[in-house]
Amino acid sequence: MIEFRIDRRSGVSTYLQIVQQTKQALRLGLLRPGDQLPTARAVVESTAINPNTVLKAYRELEREGLVEARRGMGTFIRKSLGHTPPADSALRAELTEWAARARTAGLEKDDAAALCASVLDDCFQDIADTSGATDTSGASRSSAASRSSAHARATTAAADRSKGDKHT
């Protein structure tokens, strides 16, 4: 099960952090169709946020067709996202090596995330151009998204470890 991490200094709204972390877990295959999201009560207890914030995030995920609320049972994953290679793939190993080099070079976690986001923006520019996507909010939004993404990675890593514990 996913454990949400809320960064109150990120500049990203709390409900959006939950949405982003859920989507990242879906992309990494840590959440699969049929999995249950933590109850709003459980998220409130672990993060000390308003229950309405959790419900707002879950409604947004439901609006996007990613989850479904089942009366009296909870909120369940409806479909997966992306085709991320498995944790033991060569691509992940290369990225892990790159992150280690970035750390050795003295980059902070947010610096590395910003650099990575910038390179991804450059590499996938042609896709953004053809989809008509535009970003009118500038660098501050990108920076906030990078910070939130970094926290989501930490969350999914924790969830990954948790899943590993269940199988051992």
Coordinates of C-alpha atoms in Angstrom, one line a residue, residues 1-5 20-31 92 149-163:
M1 CA 0.0 0.0 0.0
I2 CA 1.2 3.5 -0.8
E3 CA 2.2 5.8 2.0
F4 CA 1.8 9.5 1.1
R5 CA 4.5 12.0 2.1
Q20 CA 1.0 13.0 -8.2
Q21 CA 2.3 10.4 -5.8
T22 CA -0.5 8.0 -6.7
K23 CA 0.2 8.6 -10.4
Q24 CA 3.9 7.9 -9.9
A25 CA 3.2 4.7 -8.1
L26 CA 0.9 3.7 -11.0
R27 CA 3.7 4.5 -13.5
L28 CA 6.2 2.5 -11.5
G29 CA 3.9 -0.5 -11.1
L30 CA 3.8 -0.2 -7.4
L31 CA 0.0 0.2 -7.5
R92 CA 17.0 1.9 -13.9
S149 CA 8.3 14.3 -7.7
A150 CA 11.3 13.8 -5.5
H151 CA 9.0 13.1 -2.5
A152 CA 6.9 10.8 -4.6
R153 CA 10.0 8.8 -5.5
A154 CA 10.8 8.5 -1.8
T155 CA 7.3 7.3 -1.2
T156 CA 7.3 4.8 -3.9
A157 CA 10.7 3.5 -2.8
A158 CA 9.3 3.0 0.6
A159 CA 6.3 1.3 -0.9
D160 CA 8.6 -0.9 -3.0
R161 CA 10.5 -1.9 0.1
S162 CA 7.3 -2.6 1.8
K163 CA 6.2 -4.9 -1.0

